[in-house]
Coordinates of C-alpha atoms and ligand atoms in Angstrom, one line a residue:
M1 CA -4.3 24.1 -176.3
E2 CA -4.1 27.8 -175.1
L3 CA -3.1 28.7 -171.6
L4 CA -4.9 31.8 -170.3
R5 CA -3.7 33.2 -167.0
N6 CA -6.0 36.1 -166.2
P7 CA -9.6 37.2 -166.7
R8 CA -8.9 39.5 -169.6
A9 CA -7.1 36.7 -171.6
M10 CA -10.0 34.3 -170.8
R11 CA -12.6 36.9 -171.9
E12 CA -10.8 37.6 -175.2
W13 CA -10.6 33.9 -176.0
A14 CA -14.3 33.5 -175.2
D15 CA -15.3 36.6 -177.4
A16 CA -13.3 35.2 -180.3
R17 CA -14.9 31.7 -180.0
R18 CA -18.3 33.2 -179.8
A19 CA -17.6 35.5 -182.8
A20 CA -16.6 32.4 -184.7
G21 CA -20.0 30.9 -183.9
E22 CA -18.6 28.2 -181.6
R23 CA -20.4 26.8 -178.6
I24 CA -18.3 27.1 -175.5
G25 CA -18.2 24.4 -172.8
L26 CA -16.7 25.1 -169.4
V27 CA -15.3 22.5 -167.1
P28 CA -14.3 24.2 -163.8
T29 CA -11.8 22.3 -161.6
M30 CA -9.4 22.8 -158.8
G31 CA -6.9 20.6 -160.6
Y32 CA -5.1 17.4 -159.5
L33 CA -7.2 15.7 -162.1
H34 CA -8.6 12.2 -162.2
E35 CA -10.8 10.2 -164.5
G36 CA -13.9 12.0 -163.1
H37 CA -12.7 15.3 -164.4
M38 CA -11.9 13.8 -167.8
S39 CA -15.5 12.5 -168.0
L40 CA -16.6 16.2 -167.6
V41 CA -14.6 17.2 -170.6
R42 CA -16.0 14.3 -172.7
I43 CA -19.6 15.3 -171.7
A44 CA -18.9 19.0 -172.7
S45 CA -17.9 17.8 -176.1
E46 CA -20.8 15.5 -176.4
K47 CA -23.1 18.5 -175.6
G48 CA -21.9 20.0 -178.9
C49 CA -19.3 22.3 -177.5
G50 CA -16.6 22.8 -180.2
A51 CA -14.6 24.9 -177.8
V52 CA -14.0 23.4 -174.4
A53 CA -12.3 25.5 -171.8
A54 CA -11.2 23.9 -168.5
S55 CA -10.2 26.0 -165.5
I56 CA -7.7 25.1 -162.8
F57 CA -8.0 27.3 -159.7
V58 CA -7.8 26.3 -156.0
N59 CA -10.2 28.8 -154.8
P60 CA -9.3 30.2 -151.3
A61 CA -12.7 31.7 -150.8
Q62 CA -14.3 28.2 -150.5
F63 CA -12.0 27.0 -147.8
A64 CA -12.7 27.9 -144.2
A65 CA -9.9 28.7 -141.7
G66 CA -8.3 25.5 -140.7
E67 CA -9.3 23.6 -143.8
D68 CA -6.9 22.1 -146.3
Y69 CA -6.4 25.1 -148.7
E70 CA -2.6 25.1 -148.2
K71 CA -2.1 21.4 -148.6
Y72 CA -4.8 20.8 -151.3
P73 CA -2.9 18.7 -153.9
R74 CA -1.6 20.6 -156.9
D75 CA 0.3 19.4 -160.0
E76 CA -0.1 21.9 -162.9
A77 CA 2.3 20.1 -165.3
R78 CA 0.5 16.7 -164.9
D79 CA -2.9 18.4 -165.2
L80 CA -2.0 20.2 -168.4
A81 CA -0.6 16.9 -169.9
M82 CA -4.0 15.2 -169.1
F83 CA -6.0 18.0 -170.7
R84 CA -3.7 17.9 -173.8
T85 CA -4.8 14.3 -174.3
A86 CA -8.5 15.4 -174.2
S87 CA -10.5 17.7 -176.4
V88 CA -9.7 20.8 -174.3
S89 CA -9.0 23.9 -176.4
A90 CA -8.1 26.3 -173.6
V91 CA -7.1 26.1 -169.9
Y92 CA -7.8 29.0 -167.6
L93 CA -5.2 29.2 -164.8
P94 CA -5.7 32.5 -163.0
G95 CA -3.7 33.4 -160.0
V96 CA -5.2 34.3 -156.6
P97 CA -4.5 38.1 -157.1
D98 CA -6.2 37.9 -160.6
M99 CA -9.4 36.5 -159.0
Y100 CA -9.3 38.4 -155.7
P101 CA -7.2 41.5 -156.1
E102 CA -6.5 43.8 -153.2
G103 CA -9.8 45.3 -151.9
Y104 CA -12.0 42.5 -153.4
R105 CA -15.4 42.7 -151.7
T106 CA -18.2 41.1 -153.8
Y107 CA -19.6 37.7 -153.0
V108 CA -22.5 35.6 -154.2
E109 CA -24.8 34.0 -151.5
V110 CA -27.3 31.4 -152.6
E111 CA -29.9 31.1 -149.9
G112 CA -31.8 27.9 -148.8
V113 CA -30.1 25.2 -150.7
S114 CA -26.6 26.2 -149.3
K115 CA -27.8 25.5 -145.8
G116 CA -27.6 22.1 -144.1
L117 CA -25.5 19.1 -145.3
C118 CA -22.0 20.3 -146.2
G119 CA -23.2 23.9 -145.6
A120 CA -23.6 23.1 -141.9
F121 CA -20.0 21.7 -141.6
R122 CA -18.2 24.1 -143.9
P123 CA -19.3 27.7 -143.1
G124 CA -18.9 30.0 -146.1
H125 CA -18.0 27.2 -148.4
F126 CA -20.9 27.6 -150.9
R127 CA -20.6 31.4 -150.8
G128 CA -17.0 30.9 -152.0
V129 CA -18.0 28.3 -154.7
A130 CA -20.9 30.5 -156.0
T131 CA -18.6 33.5 -156.1
V132 CA -15.8 31.8 -158.0
V133 CA -18.1 30.1 -160.5
A134 CA -19.9 33.4 -161.2
K135 CA -16.5 34.9 -162.0
L136 CA -15.6 31.9 -164.2
F137 CA -18.9 32.3 -166.1
L138 CA -18.3 36.0 -166.6
A139 CA -14.8 35.4 -168.0
A140 CA -15.3 32.2 -170.0
K141 CA -18.9 33.1 -171.2
P142 CA -19.8 29.4 -171.6
H143 CA -23.0 28.1 -173.2
V144 CA -22.7 24.9 -171.2
A145 CA -20.9 24.2 -167.9
V146 CA -20.3 20.6 -166.5
F147 CA -20.0 19.7 -162.8
G148 CA -19.7 16.3 -161.2
E149 CA -22.7 14.9 -159.3
K150 CA -20.4 13.8 -156.5
D151 CA -20.7 17.4 -155.2
Y152 CA -24.5 17.1 -155.3
Q153 CA -25.3 20.0 -153.1
Q154 CA -22.8 22.2 -155.0
L155 CA -24.6 21.3 -158.2
A156 CA -27.9 22.4 -156.7
V157 CA -26.4 25.6 -155.5
L158 CA -24.9 26.4 -158.9
R159 CA -28.2 25.6 -160.7
A160 CA -30.0 28.0 -158.4
M161 CA -27.4 30.7 -158.9
T162 CA -27.4 30.3 -162.7
R163 CA -31.1 30.6 -162.8
D164 CA -31.4 33.5 -160.3
L165 CA -28.7 35.6 -161.9
D166 CA -29.9 34.9 -165.5
F167 CA -26.5 33.6 -166.6
G168 CA -28.1 31.7 -169.5
V169 CA -25.6 28.8 -169.0
E170 CA -26.8 25.2 -169.4
I171 CA -25.7 23.4 -166.2
V172 CA -25.0 19.7 -166.8
G173 CA -24.5 17.2 -164.0
A174 CA -22.1 14.3 -164.7
P175 CA -22.4 10.9 -163.1
I176 CA -20.0 10.0 -160.3
V177 CA -16.9 8.1 -161.5
R178 CA -15.8 5.4 -159.0
E179 CA -12.6 3.4 -158.3
E180 CA -13.0 -0.3 -158.8
D181 CA -13.8 -0.8 -155.1
G182 CA -16.6 1.8 -155.2
L183 CA -14.8 4.8 -153.7
A184 CA -16.0 8.0 -155.5
M185 CA -13.1 9.6 -157.3
S186 CA -11.9 12.8 -155.7
S187 CA -8.6 14.8 -155.6
R188 CA -8.8 14.5 -151.8
N189 CA -8.4 10.6 -152.1
A190 CA -4.7 11.5 -152.4
Y191 CA -4.7 12.0 -148.6
L192 CA -5.7 8.4 -148.0
R193 CA -3.0 5.9 -147.2
G194 CA -3.1 2.2 -146.2
D195 CA -5.9 1.3 -143.8
D196 CA -7.6 4.7 -144.3
R197 CA -7.9 4.0 -148.0
I198 CA -9.6 0.7 -147.3
A199 CA -11.8 2.2 -144.6
A200 CA -12.9 4.9 -147.1
R201 CA -15.0 2.2 -148.9
C202 CA -17.6 2.5 -146.1
L203 CA -19.2 5.5 -147.7
S204 CA -20.0 3.9 -151.1
R205 CA -20.7 0.5 -149.4
G206 CA -23.4 2.2 -147.3
L207 CA -25.0 3.8 -150.4
F208 CA -24.9 0.5 -152.3
R209 CA -26.5 -1.2 -149.4
A210 CA -29.3 1.4 -149.4
G211 CA -29.6 0.9 -153.2
A212 CA -29.9 -2.9 -152.7
L213 CA -32.7 -2.3 -150.2
F214 CA -34.5 0.1 -152.6
S215 CA -34.2 -2.5 -155.4
G216 CA -35.7 -5.0 -153.1
G217 CA -38.8 -2.8 -152.6
E218 CA -37.9 -0.8 -149.5
R219 CA -39.3 2.8 -149.8
E220 CA -39.1 4.2 -146.2
A221 CA -36.5 7.0 -146.3
E222 CA -35.4 6.5 -142.7
V223 CA -34.7 2.8 -143.4
L224 CA -32.7 3.6 -146.5
V225 CA -30.7 6.3 -144.7
R226 CA -30.1 4.1 -141.6
A227 CA -28.6 1.4 -143.8
A228 CA -26.1 3.9 -145.3
R229 CA -25.3 5.4 -141.9
A230 CA -24.7 2.0 -140.3
E231 CA -21.9 1.1 -142.7
I232 CA -20.1 4.4 -141.9
E233 CA -20.7 4.2 -138.1
G234 CA -19.5 0.6 -138.2
E235 CA -16.1 1.6 -139.6
P236 CA -13.8 2.5 -136.6
R237 CA -11.6 4.7 -138.8
A238 CA -14.5 6.8 -140.1
R239 CA -16.2 9.7 -138.3
L240 CA -19.7 10.4 -139.8
E241 CA -20.7 14.0 -140.4
Y242 CA -24.1 13.3 -141.9
A243 CA -26.2 10.8 -143.7
E244 CA -29.5 12.2 -145.0
G245 CA -32.3 11.5 -147.5
R246 CA -33.2 14.5 -149.6
D247 CA -35.5 15.3 -152.5
P248 CA -33.3 14.8 -155.6
D249 CA -34.4 18.1 -157.2
T250 CA -34.9 20.5 -154.3
L251 CA -32.8 18.9 -151.6
A252 CA -35.7 19.3 -149.2
P253 CA -35.5 16.8 -146.3
L254 CA -37.6 13.6 -146.9
S255 CA -39.2 11.2 -144.5
G256 CA -41.7 8.3 -144.8
R257 CA -42.4 6.6 -148.1
V258 CA -40.5 8.0 -151.1
G259 CA -40.7 7.6 -154.8
A260 CA -37.3 9.0 -155.4
V261 CA -34.6 10.0 -152.9
T262 CA -31.0 11.2 -152.9
I263 CA -29.0 9.8 -150.0
L264 CA -26.0 12.1 -149.2
V265 CA -23.2 11.2 -146.8
A266 CA -20.1 12.9 -145.5
A267 CA -17.4 11.4 -143.2
R268 CA -13.9 12.0 -142.1
V269 CA -11.5 9.2 -142.7
G270 CA -8.0 9.8 -141.4
P271 CA -6.9 13.2 -142.8
A272 CA -9.6 13.3 -145.6
R273 CA -13.1 14.7 -145.5
L274 CA -15.1 12.6 -148.0
I275 CA -18.6 13.0 -149.5
D276 CA -20.7 10.7 -151.7
N277 CA -24.3 10.2 -152.7
V278 CA -26.7 8.1 -154.6
T279 CA -30.1 8.9 -156.2
L280 CA -32.6 6.1 -156.0
G281 CA -35.9 5.8 -158.0
R282 CA -34.7 7.8 -161.0
Ligands
PAF1 O1 -15.9 21.2 -157.6 C1 -14.9 21.8 -157.6 O2 -13.8 21.4 -158.0 C2 -14.9 23.3 -157.2 O3 -15.8 23.5 -156.1 C3 -15.3 24.3 -158.3 C4 -16.6 24.0 -158.9 C5 -14.2 24.1 -159.4 C6 -15.2 25.7 -157.8 O4 -14.0 26.0 -157.2

């Protein structure tokens, strides 16, 4: 497994892999890996990528002032050990000055789909995500890139960016991986202790409740969303940011009878900001 620490090293690796006729899969991460990340690596291999590159970069551009950039969990040695057990051929670990050198001034803004939901609560977040992923694509030159569906709005933003900027990269969404009690896996779950960890179940519980109603024949978007919201609002340790029903493809707001709907939720539980979602009718 090769370690590549700057854009030039990443580009040279990608050029060599392409010259050898290999298909490159990219798994962008911010590290502090869990089973969800490892599923992205497996999916990249299953997509026929003989050369899988994973990146580890805690991207300052996607954290607003006062967010958790400084305390975001980091453990490079553990991450590399985990990637070594998987089919990862190269790990890209650029430093902040490699990605954003002095005088850096170019950002990618994806209109429309970046607004609302997390975009309303995290100003500039998706601009930072789109910018760093564009830079990762330019350095790693992937044929395929795999992102988790837990960050559903992020996935929609990155699909739009990839299409609009003609990157020619196949974007693959990977199903959410959950803990046994339903909590969606996330590096930020490391912030949860004791009662907060138990309280955090309210997000997935609400989504499962909406899913059960949908299975029972309920099709009114408001009723489904209300069920999810009620579980979070009923948890004293949780502070709801949003619970919304959106079109699974466009993320346009939905109301009334729906054939398919994605319910997206975000809440603060103790020191952690958590997000989760479920798509019903697909
Ligand atoms: O989902 C993440 O871990 C990050 O937002 C990403 C896509 C690696 C960009 O920094």
